């Protein structure tokens, strides 16, 4: 595929990585970005992530990547509703965005809700990585109103960046991501609450890996957890039951129960990452 | 330092790594191992981790590394109490081992309780790494009865493997490790309880890092969590309070409170790993 103009709204880690990846693969004749942070914008142009910074999405843009935080997506979709180009977002939640649009607007046919499961605890275009989407999974949650041509254009673009696609409903997405991403962040943030400076010399690789996501962007994660609060609360309830069951087995010395729970966890985790074991 | 004979009891990941590291650095003329698992024992000799497998610790051993699981250490210390060589263990808990010895025996002066904060979710001598202790921290919890010559011999050995040492009381060790290591394992095991096969395509680097320790050896971790149950329960209580506070802020939409908690967590986590940010 070869686009004329690719417009990226929000040039942070994800927007910057899309720019870098598209440039590296020659997917667009011109890549422009809308970015209110002047430092990020200047950096992105100077470092070849974008060809130019623009104040608004050009009328002739052929594809629009909305890479703003999840709670700003709906407003941007409404603003761009009459633009003819396919628009996708990259938000970590889907139903709350769609619900927010529907409060005041019909869902535009050109809008394709997307979520690339990538990301990093880093942020800003300086951390952008042109291979971030190579081998990553992108969830598409198209709606009954979504034009199939727009959906195909977005899928082709992600495919050209090296990603593979899965489709599901927005609610299915939000319930699954509450478990695989939002809950681990919540647990890791809470965990750091009791870690003190005195603990730091007494940490190893397990601590570092387990808590790495607690270094993520606080504002971004507050917004994600807040937006997906319903599904996250549900995931946390199930988690609390599982934690209580294992903690009880340890306290009571119920080895057959406790060991069975740990073995089931270890088996599942090893299956998730078979190359490592 | 150059030892005559180094004896390693229990040639798994840690025992095997000690053998490899000592051989690589020429720290002992001869390295022998006691290992009941015939496959592990044969593998260790064939792959140069040990010079020989022996059925019991030789009388002329100059240093004894007890690398058996934490709940087997006390019995080995009692068995070897009259051996003249310094003995150290590598158990992830300290007070329960010492308490168990004291039930039936005086603490031998030659016994130096140690804990190298390394390890891996892997196990067995096949996963041994001759650089595992290079740059790692070893906690020593010497007792009033510990001979200073034994303590110095163990510290010199760890130092020669590239480790740095910190000393503290067994209770201080167990309380700190409950937070930095045992609690994260408990939380990660519980977390995997709700992950299904359908979730796996929807996972990214955050999930992988957060849950990696759930792939650890179940038997070993059941024993560690059970032995350190008191300190672990205490750590879990504090954790549950912190988790509840953050979850409540999210549910109520209390942004100033929720964001403050997340920001404090992110700040601490970044300080723990300054090179990454």
Coordinates of C-alpha atoms in Angstrom, one line a residue, chain A residues 117 121-122 137 139 166 168 176-177 179-180 183-184 186-196 199-219 221-222 225-226 229 232-233 235-236 238-239 242-244 246-247 249-255 258-259 262-263 265-266 268-273 276-277, chain B residues 117 121-122 137 139 166 168 176-177 179-180 183-184 186-196 199-219 221-222 225-226 229 232-233 235-236 238-239 242-244 246-247 249-255 258-259 262-263 265-266 268-273 276-277:
Chain A
X117 CA -1.4 -4.2 22.0
X121 CA 6.2 2.1 30.3
X122 CA 8.0 4.9 28.4
X137 CA -1.7 -7.9 17.7
X139 CA -7.7 -5.5 18.0
X166 CA -8.2 -9.8 15.6
X168 CA -14.2 -8.6 18.5
X176 CA -10.3 -9.0 28.1
X177 CA -8.0 -6.0 28.3
X179 CA -7.7 -8.7 32.7
X180 CA -4.6 -8.8 30.6
X183 CA -5.6 -5.2 36.2
X184 CA -1.8 -5.9 36.1
X186 CA -3.6 -1.6 39.0
X187 CA -1.9 -4.4 41.0
X188 CA 1.6 -3.1 40.2
X189 CA 0.8 0.5 41.1
X190 CA -0.7 -0.7 44.4
X191 CA 2.3 -3.0 45.1
X192 CA 4.8 -0.1 44.8
X193 CA 2.9 1.6 47.7
X194 CA 4.7 -0.5 50.3
X195 CA 8.1 -0.5 48.7
X196 CA 10.6 1.7 50.5
X199 CA 13.9 -2.5 50.1
X200 CA 15.7 -1.5 46.8
X201 CA 19.0 -3.3 47.5
X202 CA 17.0 -6.4 48.3
X203 CA 15.3 -6.7 44.9
X204 CA 16.1 -9.0 42.0
X205 CA 15.0 -9.7 38.5
X206 CA 11.5 -10.9 39.7
X207 CA 10.8 -7.6 41.4
X208 CA 12.0 -5.6 38.4
X209 CA 9.9 -7.5 35.9
X210 CA 6.8 -7.7 38.1
X211 CA 6.8 -4.0 38.9
X212 CA 8.1 -2.5 35.6
X213 CA 4.7 -1.4 34.4
X214 CA 4.3 0.7 37.6
X215 CA 6.7 3.1 36.0
X216 CA 4.1 3.9 33.2
X217 CA 2.7 7.3 32.6
X218 CA 0.4 8.1 35.6
X219 CA -2.0 10.4 33.8
X221 CA -3.1 5.1 33.2
X222 CA -5.5 7.0 35.5
X225 CA -8.5 2.6 34.5
X226 CA -11.1 5.2 35.1
X229 CA -13.7 1.1 35.6
X232 CA -11.7 -3.4 35.8
X233 CA -13.8 -3.7 39.0
X235 CA -11.7 -8.3 37.0
X236 CA -10.5 -7.1 40.4
X238 CA -12.4 -12.2 40.5
X239 CA -8.7 -11.6 41.3
X242 CA -8.3 -16.1 43.7
X243 CA -5.8 -14.3 45.9
X244 CA -7.9 -15.0 49.0
X246 CA -4.3 -19.0 47.7
X247 CA -3.5 -16.9 50.8
X249 CA -4.2 -22.2 51.7
X250 CA -0.8 -20.8 52.7
X251 CA -2.1 -19.6 56.1
X252 CA -3.8 -22.9 56.8
X253 CA -0.9 -25.0 55.4
X254 CA -3.3 -26.7 53.0
X255 CA -0.6 -28.0 50.7
X258 CA -2.2 -24.4 47.6
X259 CA 0.2 -26.4 45.4
X262 CA 0.3 -22.6 42.0
X263 CA 0.8 -25.4 39.6
X265 CA -0.8 -20.8 37.4
X266 CA 2.7 -21.9 36.4
X268 CA -0.7 -21.5 32.2
X269 CA 2.1 -19.0 32.4
X270 CA 4.5 -21.4 30.7
X271 CA 2.0 -22.1 27.9
X272 CA 1.8 -18.3 27.3
X273 CA 5.5 -18.1 26.6
X276 CA 11.2 -19.5 27.5
X277 CA 10.7 -23.0 29.0
Chain B
X117 CA 19.0 -12.3 45.6
X121 CA 11.7 -18.7 37.0
X122 CA 13.8 -21.5 35.5
X137 CA 23.3 -8.8 46.4
X139 CA 22.2 -11.0 52.3
X166 CA 24.6 -6.7 53.1
X168 CA 20.9 -7.9 58.7
X176 CA 11.9 -7.3 53.5
X177 CA 11.9 -10.3 51.2
X179 CA 7.6 -7.5 50.3
X180 CA 10.2 -7.6 47.5
X183 CA 4.4 -11.1 47.8
X184 CA 5.0 -10.5 44.0
X186 CA 1.9 -14.7 45.5
X187 CA 0.2 -11.9 43.5
X188 CA 1.4 -13.2 40.1
X189 CA 0.3 -16.8 40.9
X190 CA -3.2 -15.5 41.9
X191 CA -3.3 -13.3 38.8
X192 CA -2.8 -16.3 36.4
X193 CA -5.9 -17.9 37.9
X194 CA -8.2 -15.8 35.8
X195 CA -6.2 -15.8 32.6
X196 CA -7.6 -18.1 29.9
X199 CA -6.7 -14.0 26.6
X200 CA -3.3 -15.0 25.3
X201 CA -3.5 -13.3 21.9
X202 CA -4.5 -10.1 23.8
X203 CA -1.3 -9.8 25.9
X204 CA 1.7 -7.6 25.4
X205 CA 5.0 -6.9 27.0
X206 CA 3.4 -5.6 30.2
X207 CA 1.5 -8.9 30.8
X208 CA 4.6 -10.9 30.0
X209 CA 6.9 -9.1 32.4
X210 CA 4.3 -8.8 35.2
X211 CA 3.4 -12.5 35.1
X212 CA 6.8 -14.0 34.3
X213 CA 7.5 -15.1 37.9
X214 CA 4.2 -17.1 37.9
X215 CA 6.2 -19.6 35.7
X216 CA 8.5 -20.3 38.7
X217 CA 8.9 -23.8 40.3
X218 CA 5.6 -24.4 42.1
X219 CA 7.0 -26.8 44.8
X221 CA 7.5 -21.4 45.9
X222 CA 4.9 -23.3 47.9
X225 CA 5.6 -18.9 51.0
X226 CA 4.6 -21.4 53.6
X229 CA 3.8 -17.3 56.0
X232 CA 4.0 -12.7 54.0
X233 CA 0.5 -12.4 55.6
X235 CA 2.9 -7.8 53.7
X236 CA -0.4 -9.0 52.1
X238 CA -0.6 -3.8 53.8
X239 CA -0.9 -4.6 50.1
X242 CA -3.1 0.0 49.3
X243 CA -5.0 -1.9 46.6
X244 CA -8.4 -1.0 48.2
X246 CA -6.5 2.9 44.7
X247 CA -9.5 0.8 43.5
X249 CA -10.4 6.2 44.1
X250 CA -11.0 4.7 40.6
X251 CA -14.5 3.6 41.4
X252 CA -15.4 7.0 42.9
X253 CA -13.6 9.0 40.2
X254 CA -11.5 10.7 42.9
X255 CA -8.8 11.9 40.5
X258 CA -6.0 8.2 42.6
X259 CA -3.5 10.1 40.5
X262 CA -0.2 6.3 40.9
X263 CA 2.3 9.1 40.6
X265 CA 4.2 4.5 42.6
X266 CA 5.6 5.5 39.3
X268 CA 9.4 5.0 43.2
X269 CA 9.5 2.5 40.4
X270 CA 11.5 4.9 38.2
X271 CA 13.9 5.5 41.1
X272 CA 14.5 1.8 41.4
X273 CA 15.7 1.5 37.9
X276 CA 15.6 2.8 32.1
X277 CA 14.1 6.3 32.3

